[in-house]
Short mmCIF file of C-alpha atoms in Angstrom, two decimals:
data_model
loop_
_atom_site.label_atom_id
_atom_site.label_comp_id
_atom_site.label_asym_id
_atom_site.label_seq_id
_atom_site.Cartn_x
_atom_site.Cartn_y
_atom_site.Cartn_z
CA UNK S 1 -31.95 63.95 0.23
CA UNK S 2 -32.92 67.92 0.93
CA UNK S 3 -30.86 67.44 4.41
CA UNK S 4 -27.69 65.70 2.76
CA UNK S 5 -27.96 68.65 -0.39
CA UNK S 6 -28.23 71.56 2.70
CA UNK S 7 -25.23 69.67 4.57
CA UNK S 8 -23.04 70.28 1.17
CA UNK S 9 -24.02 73.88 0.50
CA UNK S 10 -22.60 74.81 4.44
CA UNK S 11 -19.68 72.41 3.70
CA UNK S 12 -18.83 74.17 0.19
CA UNK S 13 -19.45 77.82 1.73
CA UNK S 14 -17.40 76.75 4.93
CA UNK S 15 -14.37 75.97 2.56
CA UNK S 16 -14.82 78.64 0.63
CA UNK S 17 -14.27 80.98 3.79
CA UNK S 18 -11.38 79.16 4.76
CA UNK S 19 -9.69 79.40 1.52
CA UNK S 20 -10.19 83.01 1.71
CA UNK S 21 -8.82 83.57 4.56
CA UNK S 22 -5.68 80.96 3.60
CA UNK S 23 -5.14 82.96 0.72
CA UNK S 24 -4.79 85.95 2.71
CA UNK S 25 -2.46 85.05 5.10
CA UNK S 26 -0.50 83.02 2.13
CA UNK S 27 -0.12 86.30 0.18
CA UNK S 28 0.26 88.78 3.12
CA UNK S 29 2.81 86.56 5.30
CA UNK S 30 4.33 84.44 2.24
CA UNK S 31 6.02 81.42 3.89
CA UNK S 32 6.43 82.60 7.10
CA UNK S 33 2.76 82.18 7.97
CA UNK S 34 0.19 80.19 8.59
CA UNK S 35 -1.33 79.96 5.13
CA UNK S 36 0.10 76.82 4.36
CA UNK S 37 -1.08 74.84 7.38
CA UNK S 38 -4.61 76.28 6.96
CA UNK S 39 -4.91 74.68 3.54
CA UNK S 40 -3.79 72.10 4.18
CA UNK S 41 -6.69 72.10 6.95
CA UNK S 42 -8.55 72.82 4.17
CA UNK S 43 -7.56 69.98 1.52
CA UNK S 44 -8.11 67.50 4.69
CA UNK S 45 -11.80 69.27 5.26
CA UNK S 46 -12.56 68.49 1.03
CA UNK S 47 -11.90 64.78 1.75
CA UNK S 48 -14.19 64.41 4.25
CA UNK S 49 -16.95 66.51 2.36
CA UNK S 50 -16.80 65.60 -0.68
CA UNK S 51 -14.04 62.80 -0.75
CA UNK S 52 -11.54 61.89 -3.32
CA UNK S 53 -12.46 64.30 -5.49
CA UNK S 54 -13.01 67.44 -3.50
CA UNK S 55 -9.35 67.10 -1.64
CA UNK S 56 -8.12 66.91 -5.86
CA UNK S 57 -10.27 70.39 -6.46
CA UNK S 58 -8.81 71.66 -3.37
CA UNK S 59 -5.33 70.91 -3.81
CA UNK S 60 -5.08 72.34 -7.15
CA UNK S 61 -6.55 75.49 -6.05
CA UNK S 62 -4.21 75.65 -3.41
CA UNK S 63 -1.18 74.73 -5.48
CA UNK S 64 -2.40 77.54 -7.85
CA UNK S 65 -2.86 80.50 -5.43
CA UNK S 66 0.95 79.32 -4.10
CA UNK S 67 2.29 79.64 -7.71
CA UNK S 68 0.89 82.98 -8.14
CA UNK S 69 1.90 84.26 -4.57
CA UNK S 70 5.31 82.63 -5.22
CA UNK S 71 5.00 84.99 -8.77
CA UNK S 72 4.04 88.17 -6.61
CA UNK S 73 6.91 87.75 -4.48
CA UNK S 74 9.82 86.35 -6.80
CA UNK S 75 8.92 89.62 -9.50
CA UNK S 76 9.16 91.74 -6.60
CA UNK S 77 5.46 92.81 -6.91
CA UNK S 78 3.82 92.62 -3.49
CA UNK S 79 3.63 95.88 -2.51
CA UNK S 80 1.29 95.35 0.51
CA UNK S 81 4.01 93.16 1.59
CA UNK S 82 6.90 95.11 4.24
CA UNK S 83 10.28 94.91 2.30
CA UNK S 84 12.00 92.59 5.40
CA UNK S 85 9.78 90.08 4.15
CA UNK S 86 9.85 90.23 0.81
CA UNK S 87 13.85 90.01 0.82
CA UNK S 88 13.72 86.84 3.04
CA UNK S 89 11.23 85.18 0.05
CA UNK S 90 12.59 86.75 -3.11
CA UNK S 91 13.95 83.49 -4.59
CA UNK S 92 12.50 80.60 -7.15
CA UNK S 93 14.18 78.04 -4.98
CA UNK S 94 12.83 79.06 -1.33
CA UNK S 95 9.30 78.89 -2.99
CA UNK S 96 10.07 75.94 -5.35
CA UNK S 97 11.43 74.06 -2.42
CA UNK S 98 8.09 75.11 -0.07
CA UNK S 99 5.78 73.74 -2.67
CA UNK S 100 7.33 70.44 -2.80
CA UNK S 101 7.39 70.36 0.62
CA UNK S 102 3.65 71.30 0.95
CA UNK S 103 2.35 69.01 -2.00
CA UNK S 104 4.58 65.89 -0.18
CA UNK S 105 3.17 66.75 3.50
CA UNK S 106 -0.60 66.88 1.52
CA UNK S 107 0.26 63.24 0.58
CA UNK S 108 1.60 62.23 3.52
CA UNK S 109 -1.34 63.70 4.87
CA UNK S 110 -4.35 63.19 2.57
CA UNK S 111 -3.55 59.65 1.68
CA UNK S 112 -3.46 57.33 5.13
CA UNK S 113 -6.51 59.68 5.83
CA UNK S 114 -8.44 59.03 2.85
CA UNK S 115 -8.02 54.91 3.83
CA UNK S 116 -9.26 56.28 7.32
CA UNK S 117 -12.15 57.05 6.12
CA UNK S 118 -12.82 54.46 4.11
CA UNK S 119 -11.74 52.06 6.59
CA UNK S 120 -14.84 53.98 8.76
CA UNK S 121 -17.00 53.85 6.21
CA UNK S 122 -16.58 50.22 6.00
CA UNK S 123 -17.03 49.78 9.62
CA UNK S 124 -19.91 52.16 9.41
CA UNK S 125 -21.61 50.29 6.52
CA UNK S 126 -20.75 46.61 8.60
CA UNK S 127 -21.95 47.79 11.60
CA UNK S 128 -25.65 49.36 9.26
CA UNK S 129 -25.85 45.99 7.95
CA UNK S 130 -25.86 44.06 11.91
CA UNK S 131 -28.36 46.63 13.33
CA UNK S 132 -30.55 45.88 10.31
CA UNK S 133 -30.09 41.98 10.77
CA UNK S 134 -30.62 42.85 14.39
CA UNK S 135 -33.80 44.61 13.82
CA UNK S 136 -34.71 42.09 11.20
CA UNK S 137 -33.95 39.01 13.67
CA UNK S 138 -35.90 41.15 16.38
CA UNK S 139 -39.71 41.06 14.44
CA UNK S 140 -38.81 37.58 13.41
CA UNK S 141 -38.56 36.83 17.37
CA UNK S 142 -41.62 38.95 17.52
CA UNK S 143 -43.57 37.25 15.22
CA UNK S 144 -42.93 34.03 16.33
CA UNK S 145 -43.83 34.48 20.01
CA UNK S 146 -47.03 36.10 18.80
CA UNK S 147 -47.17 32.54 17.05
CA UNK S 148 -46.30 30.83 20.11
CA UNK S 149 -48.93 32.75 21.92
CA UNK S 150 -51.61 32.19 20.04
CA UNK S 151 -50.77 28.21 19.87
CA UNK S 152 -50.61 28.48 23.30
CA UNK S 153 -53.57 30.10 23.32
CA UNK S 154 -55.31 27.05 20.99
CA UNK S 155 -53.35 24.98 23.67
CA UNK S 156 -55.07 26.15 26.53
CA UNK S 157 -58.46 26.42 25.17
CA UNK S 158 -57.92 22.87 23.74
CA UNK S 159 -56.72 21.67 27.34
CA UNK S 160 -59.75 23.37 29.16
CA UNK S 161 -62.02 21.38 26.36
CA UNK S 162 -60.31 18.03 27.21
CA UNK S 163 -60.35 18.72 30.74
CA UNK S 164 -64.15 19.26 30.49
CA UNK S 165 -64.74 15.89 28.56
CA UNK S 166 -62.79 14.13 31.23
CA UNK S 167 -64.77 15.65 34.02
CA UNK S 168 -67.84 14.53 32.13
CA UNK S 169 -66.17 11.03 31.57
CA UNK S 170 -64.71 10.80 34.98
CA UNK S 171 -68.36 11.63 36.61
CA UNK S 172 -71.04 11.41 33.72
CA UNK S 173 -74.61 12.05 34.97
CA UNK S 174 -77.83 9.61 33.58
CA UNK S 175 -81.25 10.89 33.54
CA UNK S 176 -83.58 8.10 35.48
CA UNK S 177 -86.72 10.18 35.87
CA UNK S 178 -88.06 14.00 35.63
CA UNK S 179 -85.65 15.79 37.75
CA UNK S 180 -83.61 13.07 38.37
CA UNK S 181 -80.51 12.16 37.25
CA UNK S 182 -77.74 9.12 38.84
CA UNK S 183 -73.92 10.05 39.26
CA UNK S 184 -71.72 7.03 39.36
CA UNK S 185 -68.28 7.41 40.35
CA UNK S 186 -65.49 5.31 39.35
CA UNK S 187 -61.99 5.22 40.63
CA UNK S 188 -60.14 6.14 43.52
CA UNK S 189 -61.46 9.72 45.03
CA UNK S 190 -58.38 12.38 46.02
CA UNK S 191 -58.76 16.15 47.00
CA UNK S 192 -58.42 17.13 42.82
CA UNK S 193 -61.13 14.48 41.97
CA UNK S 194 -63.27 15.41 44.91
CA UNK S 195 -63.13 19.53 44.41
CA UNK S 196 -64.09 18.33 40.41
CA UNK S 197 -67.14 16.04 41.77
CA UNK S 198 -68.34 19.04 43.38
CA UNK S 199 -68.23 21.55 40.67
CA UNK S 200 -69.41 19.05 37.81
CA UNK S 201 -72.65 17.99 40.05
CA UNK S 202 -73.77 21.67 41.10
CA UNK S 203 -72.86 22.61 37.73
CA UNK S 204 -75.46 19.87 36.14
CA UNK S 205 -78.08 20.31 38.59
CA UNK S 206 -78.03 23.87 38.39
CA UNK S 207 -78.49 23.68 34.71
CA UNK S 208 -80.85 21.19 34.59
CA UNK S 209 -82.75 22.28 37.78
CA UNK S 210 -82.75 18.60 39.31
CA UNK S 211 -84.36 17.84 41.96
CA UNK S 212 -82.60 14.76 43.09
CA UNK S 213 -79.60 13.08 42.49
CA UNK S 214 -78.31 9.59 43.36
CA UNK S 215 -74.50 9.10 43.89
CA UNK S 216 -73.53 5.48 43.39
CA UNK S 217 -69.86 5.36 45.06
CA UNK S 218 -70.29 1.34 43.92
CA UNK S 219 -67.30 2.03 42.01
CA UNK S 220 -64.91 3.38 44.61
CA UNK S 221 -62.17 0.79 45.41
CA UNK S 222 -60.66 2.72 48.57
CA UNK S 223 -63.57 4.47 50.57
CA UNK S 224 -60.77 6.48 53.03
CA UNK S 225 -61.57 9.38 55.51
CA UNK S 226 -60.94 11.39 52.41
CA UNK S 227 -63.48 10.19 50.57
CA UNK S 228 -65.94 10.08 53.04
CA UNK S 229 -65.21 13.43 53.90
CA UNK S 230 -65.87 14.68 50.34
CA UNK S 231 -69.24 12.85 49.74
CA UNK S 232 -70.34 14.17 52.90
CA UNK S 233 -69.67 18.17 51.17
CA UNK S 234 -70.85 17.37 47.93
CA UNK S 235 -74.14 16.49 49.89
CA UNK S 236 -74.46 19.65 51.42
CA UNK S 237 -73.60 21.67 49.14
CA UNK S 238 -76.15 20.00 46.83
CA UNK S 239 -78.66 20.08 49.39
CA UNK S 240 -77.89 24.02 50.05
CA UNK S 241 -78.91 24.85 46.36
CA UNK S 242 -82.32 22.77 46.81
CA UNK S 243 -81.47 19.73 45.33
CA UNK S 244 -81.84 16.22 47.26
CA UNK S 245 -78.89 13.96 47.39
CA UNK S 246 -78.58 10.18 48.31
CA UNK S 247 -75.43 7.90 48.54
CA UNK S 248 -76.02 4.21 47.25
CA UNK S 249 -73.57 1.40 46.66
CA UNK S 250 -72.13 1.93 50.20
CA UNK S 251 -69.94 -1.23 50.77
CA UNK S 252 -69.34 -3.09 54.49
CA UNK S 253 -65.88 -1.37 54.24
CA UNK S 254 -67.48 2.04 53.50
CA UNK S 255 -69.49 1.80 56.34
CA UNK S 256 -67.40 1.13 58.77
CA UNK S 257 -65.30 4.44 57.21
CA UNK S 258 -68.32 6.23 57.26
CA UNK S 259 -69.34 5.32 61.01
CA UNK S 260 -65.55 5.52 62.40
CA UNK S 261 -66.00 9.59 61.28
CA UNK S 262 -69.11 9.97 62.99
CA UNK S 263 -71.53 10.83 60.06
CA UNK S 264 -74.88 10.13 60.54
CA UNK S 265 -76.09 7.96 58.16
CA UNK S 266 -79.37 9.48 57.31
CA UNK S 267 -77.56 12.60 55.91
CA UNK S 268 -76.29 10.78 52.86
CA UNK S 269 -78.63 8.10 52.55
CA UNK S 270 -81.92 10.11 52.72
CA UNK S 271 -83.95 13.48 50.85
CA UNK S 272 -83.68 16.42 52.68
#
């Protein structure tokens, strides 16, 4: 408000100049200088200032000091005016005929300007109104993906709780005695499963500071290479953190898996 009120002072003073100095070359130069043009400058300068109003104040004022000039010089008064010049403008009808001709060019002038600006204005105010829809739609956008975020957040945390139940489901552990629990497993074993197996049984007998653990692999309906191969780490790897490890339920098939590989047989079936 202080900046707009400062902004209108410097306008008013700045016209204020310039109508000083249009006066003075109106009076000094009658029509043969550039008075005319500058207020009109002038007039055009109100408009944008102070709008509809201010190009009114200023055109009056203008219109005034050319009916007293045109006064000075008709009555023969001017004497700060050379006597070429005041011969040339001596007449009603040079100055009657200037006037019109000033106040028509103002209107030609001031008018198609005036929409101008308005038109501007418009576009101005339209173009206000998108930024702050923009702005607006931009902390909606905002605001939802911290929304989104934070579901997905939930998600995850949800999806790592699931994923722990099935890893209990898929290999859940029974106490038998102190220090020792049994591990059946139940469905087909792949590289995912297996690297799971691993990390749930360490993970339990780490906790609960088991001593042995039986794997029953009863429930395995494809003993492969890969499964063979994955019981045969998940024993030593239990076995490297102290606990003992044996492998029941071993079917003929399984066996003959297990014996094609080359594992020897009292690894998995026996304590450390």
């Amino acid at each position: 408000m202080v900046r707009r009120l400062q902004a209108k002072i410097r306008a008013l003073l700045l016209l204020i100049v310039l109508g000083a100095i249009a006066t003075f070359l109106l009076v000094t130069f009658g029509l043969v200088g550039s008075g005319r043009i500058l207020w009109l400058g002038i007039n055009v300068l109100a408009l944008i200032y102070f709008d509809r109003l201010g190009s009114i104040v200023a055109l009056i004022l203008s219109l005034i000091v050319m009916m007293i000039t045109a006064a000075i010089y008709v009555t023969g008064d001017a004497s700060f005016v050379t006597p070429e010049t005041l011969t040339v403008q001596d007449t009603i009808e040079d100055w009657a005929g200037a006037i019109g001709l000033y106040l028509s060019t103002n209107m030609l002038t001031l008018i198609p300007f005036r929409y101008l600006l308005q038109r501007l204005e418009g576009l101005a105010q339209q173009a206000t109104a998108e930024a702050a829809r923009a702005r607006l739609h931009a902390q909606q956008v905002e605001v939802h993906a911290q929304e989104l975020e934070q579901q997905t957040t939930q998600l995850q945390r949800t999806e790592h709780m699931l994923r722990n139940v099935v890893q209990s489901l898929e290999t859940p552990t029974v106490e038998i005695a102190d220090q020792v629990l049994l591990a059946p497993i139940v469905g087909q074993i792949d590289h995912q499963r297996a690297d799971t197996l691993l990390k749930r049984l360490l993970s339990v007998v780490s906790e609960r500071r088991v001593k042995l653990i039986v794997i029953d692999a009863a429930g395995v309906p494809a003993f492969d290479t890969m499964a063979a191969q994955s019981l045969m780490q998940t024993v030593q790897a239990l076995r490297l953190i102290g606990c003992g490890a044996v492998i029941t339920g071993i079917s003929p098939a399984m066996a003959q898996t297990i014996t094609a590989l080359g594992i020897d047989m009292k690894m998995l079936c026996c304590n450390h």
